[in-house]
mmCIF file of C-alpha atoms in Angstrom:
data_model
loop_
_atom_site.group_PDB
_atom_site.id
_atom_site.type_symbol
_atom_site.label_atom_id
_atom_site.label_comp_id
_atom_site.label_asym_id
_atom_site.label_seq_id
_atom_site.Cartn_x
_atom_site.Cartn_y
_atom_site.Cartn_z
ATOM 1 C CA ALA A 284 54.750 -1.269 7.299
ATOM 2 C CA ALA A 285 55.780 -4.630 5.822
ATOM 3 C CA ARG A 286 55.889 -3.281 2.273
ATOM 4 C CA GLU A 287 57.254 0.237 2.742
ATOM 5 C CA GLY A 288 58.760 0.354 6.218
ATOM 6 C CA GLU A 289 62.473 0.535 6.751
ATOM 7 C CA LEU A 290 63.217 -0.183 10.383
ATOM 8 C CA TRP A 291 60.087 -2.169 11.241
ATOM 9 C CA ALA A 292 59.461 -4.012 7.971
ATOM 10 C CA PRO A 293 60.889 -7.361 9.171
ATOM 11 C CA GLN A 294 58.814 -7.197 12.365
ATOM 12 C CA ALA A 295 55.692 -6.333 10.361
ATOM 13 C CA LYS A 296 56.372 -9.255 8.008
ATOM 14 C CA LEU A 297 56.703 -11.603 10.993
ATOM 15 C CA ALA A 298 53.320 -10.361 12.201
ATOM 16 C CA LEU A 299 51.873 -11.041 8.746
ATOM 17 C CA VAL A 300 53.317 -14.561 8.815
ATOM 18 C CA GLN A 301 51.366 -15.141 12.000
ATOM 19 C CA ILE A 302 48.197 -13.488 10.697
ATOM 20 C CA TYR A 303 48.237 -15.171 7.293
ATOM 21 C CA GLY A 304 49.360 -18.556 8.530
ATOM 22 C CA TRP A 305 47.223 -19.004 11.619
ATOM 23 C CA LEU A 306 44.313 -16.589 11.412
ATOM 24 C CA GLU A 307 43.384 -16.008 7.786
ATOM 25 C CA GLY A 308 44.207 -19.346 6.184
ATOM 26 C CA ARG A 309 46.534 -17.721 3.658
ATOM 27 C CA VAL A 310 49.214 -20.297 4.308
ATOM 28 C CA ASP A 311 50.975 -20.034 0.943
ATOM 29 C CA GLU A 312 51.516 -16.319 1.521
ATOM 30 C CA ALA A 313 52.682 -16.959 5.078
ATOM 31 C CA VAL A 314 55.179 -19.593 3.934
ATOM 32 C CA GLY A 315 56.453 -17.328 1.147
ATOM 33 C CA LEU A 316 56.972 -14.446 3.569
ATOM 34 C CA ALA A 317 58.640 -16.669 6.159
ATOM 35 C CA GLU A 318 60.940 -18.263 3.579
ATOM 36 C CA ALA A 319 61.965 -14.820 2.276
ATOM 37 C CA LEU A 320 62.631 -13.626 5.819
ATOM 38 C CA ALA A 321 64.646 -16.775 6.588
ATOM 39 C CA GLN A 322 66.744 -16.213 3.484
ATOM 40 C CA THR A 323 67.312 -12.540 4.332
ATOM 41 C CA TYR A 324 67.950 -13.161 8.047
ATOM 42 C CA PRO A 325 69.384 -16.703 8.260
ATOM 43 C CA GLU A 326 70.783 -16.102 11.743
ATOM 44 C CA ASN A 327 67.419 -15.152 13.275
ATOM 45 C CA PRO A 328 66.114 -18.126 15.258
ATOM 46 C CA GLU A 329 62.575 -16.771 15.689
ATOM 47 C CA ILE A 330 62.076 -16.676 11.933
ATOM 48 C CA GLY A 331 63.395 -20.234 11.638
ATOM 49 C CA LEU A 332 61.050 -21.474 14.361
ATOM 50 C CA ARG A 333 58.025 -19.823 12.765
ATOM 51 C CA LEU A 334 58.899 -21.251 9.367
ATOM 52 C CA ALA A 335 59.286 -24.741 10.833
ATOM 53 C CA ARG A 336 55.909 -24.420 12.597
ATOM 54 C CA LEU A 337 54.262 -23.426 9.327
ATOM 55 C CA TYR A 338 55.809 -26.391 7.516
ATOM 56 C CA ALA A 339 54.651 -28.765 10.265
ATOM 57 C CA GLY A 340 51.193 -27.231 10.629
ATOM 58 C CA PRO A 341 48.025 -28.930 9.419
ATOM 59 C CA ALA A 342 47.703 -26.772 6.292
ATOM 60 C CA VAL A 343 51.151 -27.699 4.930
ATOM 61 C CA GLU A 344 52.236 -30.920 6.689
ATOM 62 C CA ASP A 345 55.705 -30.864 5.127
ATOM 63 C CA TYR A 346 57.382 -32.652 8.006
ATOM 64 C CA GLY A 347 60.631 -33.141 6.108
ATOM 65 C CA ALA A 348 61.030 -29.392 5.540
ATOM 66 C CA ALA A 349 60.065 -28.703 9.151
ATOM 67 C CA ALA A 350 62.626 -31.198 10.429
ATOM 68 C CA GLU A 351 65.365 -29.753 8.195
ATOM 69 C CA GLN A 352 64.628 -26.250 9.461
ATOM 70 C CA LEU A 353 64.643 -27.382 13.093
ATOM 71 C CA GLU A 354 67.855 -29.368 12.642
ATOM 72 C CA ARG A 355 69.560 -26.231 11.244
ATOM 73 C CA LEU A 356 68.404 -24.302 14.302
ATOM 74 C CA LEU A 357 69.687 -27.055 16.580
ATOM 75 C CA ALA A 358 73.069 -27.117 14.857
ATOM 76 C CA ARG A 359 73.482 -23.383 15.403
ATOM 77 C CA ALA A 360 72.306 -23.598 19.005
ATOM 78 C CA GLU A 361 74.641 -26.488 19.774
ATOM 79 C CA ALA A 362 77.524 -24.592 18.157
ATOM 80 C CA ARG A 363 76.767 -21.839 20.695
ATOM 81 C CA HIS A 364 75.897 -19.261 18.060
ATOM 82 C CA PRO A 365 75.464 -15.911 19.855
ATOM 83 C CA HIS A 366 71.875 -15.457 18.608
ATOM 84 C CA TYR A 367 70.830 -18.918 19.811
ATOM 85 C CA PRO A 368 70.430 -19.087 23.598
ATOM 86 C CA ALA A 369 69.535 -22.308 25.404
ATOM 87 C CA ALA A 370 65.829 -21.536 25.097
ATOM 88 C CA ILE A 371 66.061 -21.767 21.288
ATOM 89 C CA ARG A 372 67.752 -25.159 21.549
ATOM 90 C CA PHE A 373 64.973 -26.464 23.775
ATOM 91 C CA GLN A 374 62.236 -24.969 21.602
ATOM 92 C CA ALA A 375 63.775 -26.608 18.540
ATOM 93 C CA LEU A 376 64.181 -29.977 20.282
ATOM 94 C CA LEU A 377 60.583 -29.986 21.511
ATOM 95 C CA ALA A 378 59.302 -28.909 18.097
ATOM 96 C CA LEU A 379 61.376 -31.587 16.357
ATOM 97 C CA ALA A 380 60.008 -34.199 18.752
ATOM 98 C CA GLU A 381 56.483 -33.070 17.840
ATOM 99 C CA VAL A 382 57.321 -33.340 14.136
ATOM 100 C CA ARG A 383 58.616 -36.893 14.662
ATOM 101 C CA ALA A 384 55.451 -37.775 16.582
ATOM 102 C CA ARG A 385 53.281 -36.451 13.755
ATOM 103 C CA GLN A 386 55.262 -38.689 11.423
ATOM 104 C CA TRP A 387 54.350 -41.633 13.705
ATOM 105 C CA ARG A 388 58.017 -41.900 14.688
ATOM 106 C CA LEU A 389 57.146 -41.851 18.383
ATOM 107 C CA GLN A 390 60.250 -43.636 19.628
ATOM 108 C CA GLU A 391 62.448 -41.055 17.874
ATOM 109 C CA ALA A 392 60.372 -38.303 19.492
ATOM 110 C CA ILE A 393 60.902 -39.906 22.900
ATOM 111 C CA THR A 394 64.654 -40.145 22.308
ATOM 112 C CA LEU A 395 64.827 -36.439 21.408
ATOM 113 C CA LEU A 396 62.954 -35.522 24.571
ATOM 114 C CA GLU A 397 65.308 -37.638 26.648
ATOM 115 C CA THR A 398 68.192 -35.378 25.611
ATOM 116 C CA VAL A 399 66.332 -32.515 27.279
ATOM 117 C CA ILE A 400 65.233 -34.548 30.302
ATOM 118 C CA ASP A 401 68.664 -36.066 30.915
ATOM 119 C CA SER A 402 70.279 -32.623 30.904
ATOM 120 C CA ARG A 403 67.885 -31.487 33.703
ATOM 121 C CA PRO A 404 67.769 -27.855 32.584
ATOM 122 C CA ALA A 405 66.804 -25.302 35.215
ATOM 123 C CA ASP A 406 66.721 -22.518 32.655
ATOM 124 C CA PRO A 407 64.460 -21.937 30.880
ATOM 125 C CA ALA A 408 62.067 -23.058 33.593
ATOM 126 C CA TRP A 409 59.535 -24.501 31.129
ATOM 127 C CA ALA A 410 61.948 -26.840 29.307
ATOM 128 C CA LEU A 411 61.990 -29.787 31.711
ATOM 129 C CA PRO A 412 58.269 -29.960 32.580
ATOM 130 C CA ARG A 413 57.260 -29.564 28.922
ATOM 131 C CA ALA A 414 59.679 -32.310 27.881
ATOM 132 C CA LEU A 415 58.424 -34.617 30.628
ATOM 133 C CA LEU A 416 54.783 -34.111 29.697
ATOM 134 C CA ALA A 417 55.487 -34.599 25.998
ATOM 135 C CA ARG A 418 57.458 -37.797 26.631
ATOM 136 C CA GLY A 419 54.681 -39.079 28.892
ATOM 137 C CA ARG A 420 52.110 -38.340 26.173
ATOM 138 C CA TYR A 421 54.119 -40.206 23.528
ATOM 139 C CA ARG A 422 54.693 -43.129 25.899
ATOM 140 C CA ALA A 423 50.958 -43.236 26.555
ATOM 141 C CA LEU A 424 50.295 -43.332 22.813
ATOM 142 C CA LEU A 425 52.566 -46.373 22.637
ATOM 143 C CA ASP A 426 50.773 -47.828 25.700
ATOM 144 C CA GLN A 427 54.061 -48.142 27.581
ATOM 145 C CA SER A 428 53.812 -49.165 31.216
ATOM 146 C CA ASP A 429 55.932 -46.205 32.390
ATOM 147 C CA ALA A 430 53.820 -43.578 30.584
ATOM 148 C CA ASP A 431 52.439 -42.069 33.814
ATOM 149 C CA ALA A 432 55.855 -41.671 35.439
ATOM 150 C CA ASP A 433 56.641 -38.388 33.700
ATOM 151 C CA ALA A 434 53.379 -36.682 34.676
ATOM 152 C CA ARG A 435 53.841 -37.923 38.240
ATOM 153 C CA ARG A 436 57.356 -36.481 38.249
ATOM 154 C CA VAL A 437 55.904 -33.101 37.245
ATOM 155 C CA LEU A 438 53.306 -33.346 40.032
ATOM 156 C CA ALA A 439 56.034 -34.162 42.561
ATOM 157 C CA GLU A 440 57.838 -30.893 41.871
ATOM 158 C CA PRO A 441 56.423 -28.001 43.981
ATOM 159 C CA ARG A 442 58.042 -25.297 41.839
ATOM 160 C CA TRP A 443 55.871 -26.388 38.896
ATOM 161 C CA LYS A 444 52.582 -26.207 40.776
ATOM 162 C CA ASP A 445 51.222 -22.990 39.273
ATOM 163 C CA LYS A 446 51.883 -23.746 35.614
ATOM 164 C CA TRP A 447 52.387 -27.483 35.146
ATOM 165 C CA HIS A 448 50.458 -29.483 37.760
ATOM 166 C CA GLU A 449 47.065 -29.076 36.084
ATOM 167 C CA PRO A 450 48.311 -30.229 32.649
ATOM 168 C CA ALA A 451 49.989 -33.188 34.390
ATOM 169 C CA ARG A 452 46.731 -34.140 36.148
ATOM 170 C CA GLN A 453 44.824 -33.842 32.902
ATOM 171 C CA GLN A 454 47.366 -36.033 31.149
ATOM 172 C CA LEU A 455 47.032 -38.732 33.823
ATOM 173 C CA GLU A 456 43.226 -38.638 33.474
ATOM 174 C CA TRP A 457 43.477 -38.830 29.680
ATOM 175 C CA ALA A 458 45.884 -41.782 29.825
ATOM 176 C CA ALA A 459 43.733 -43.631 32.380
ATOM 177 C CA ALA A 460 40.606 -43.167 30.265
ATOM 178 C CA ARG A 461 42.419 -44.454 27.166
ATOM 179 C CA ARG A 462 43.642 -47.535 29.033
ATOM 180 C CA ALA A 463 40.215 -48.224 30.562
ATOM 181 C CA SER A 464 38.452 -47.976 27.202
ATOM 182 C CA GLY A 465 40.984 -50.206 25.442
ATOM 183 C CA GLU A 466 41.898 -47.389 23.065
ATOM 184 C CA ALA A 467 45.500 -47.305 24.279
ATOM 185 C CA ALA A 468 46.115 -50.952 23.419
ATOM 186 C CA ARG A 469 44.331 -50.686 20.046
ATOM 187 C CA PHE A 470 46.219 -47.532 19.116
ATOM 188 C CA ALA A 471 49.607 -48.999 20.090
ATOM 189 C CA GLU A 472 48.823 -52.158 18.146
#
């Protein structure tokens, strides 16, 4: 389907990107396919997100290329491109924050997440709790005194009970164990 299909070839290639990149360890082939798709369909945000994830993944670790890809997606989303709904903007912001964290640029990651948190998005419903938990995690890595505040804010919100309360509880337990063992202070140092 990817090689000979007409209507479904791009969708089949996207599936191969996923299969090669995450299941079969054929990352070079996955990146090549994703780059070709991104060049052919530059306005497709899903292709851009997948390419950025491949670049940032453990097999490639090209954080500069991932950040460039995500910044292009953000620029289109912020320009209100018709193919880039709010969900794409939030996905790109969260992914870029993760890239910055992997580069040990935790304060930059926190600042990116604050743009999401300060806007208090109601839609998509996952954007605010995910941003809060990510910021709390990065603050905990820096051993900041307010690291638990974000997880507690998630726990205080009844509408997030089904999906987000358990991850928030787990994050609080993780942070407490790191502080108690001294790991948090050593890591931040």
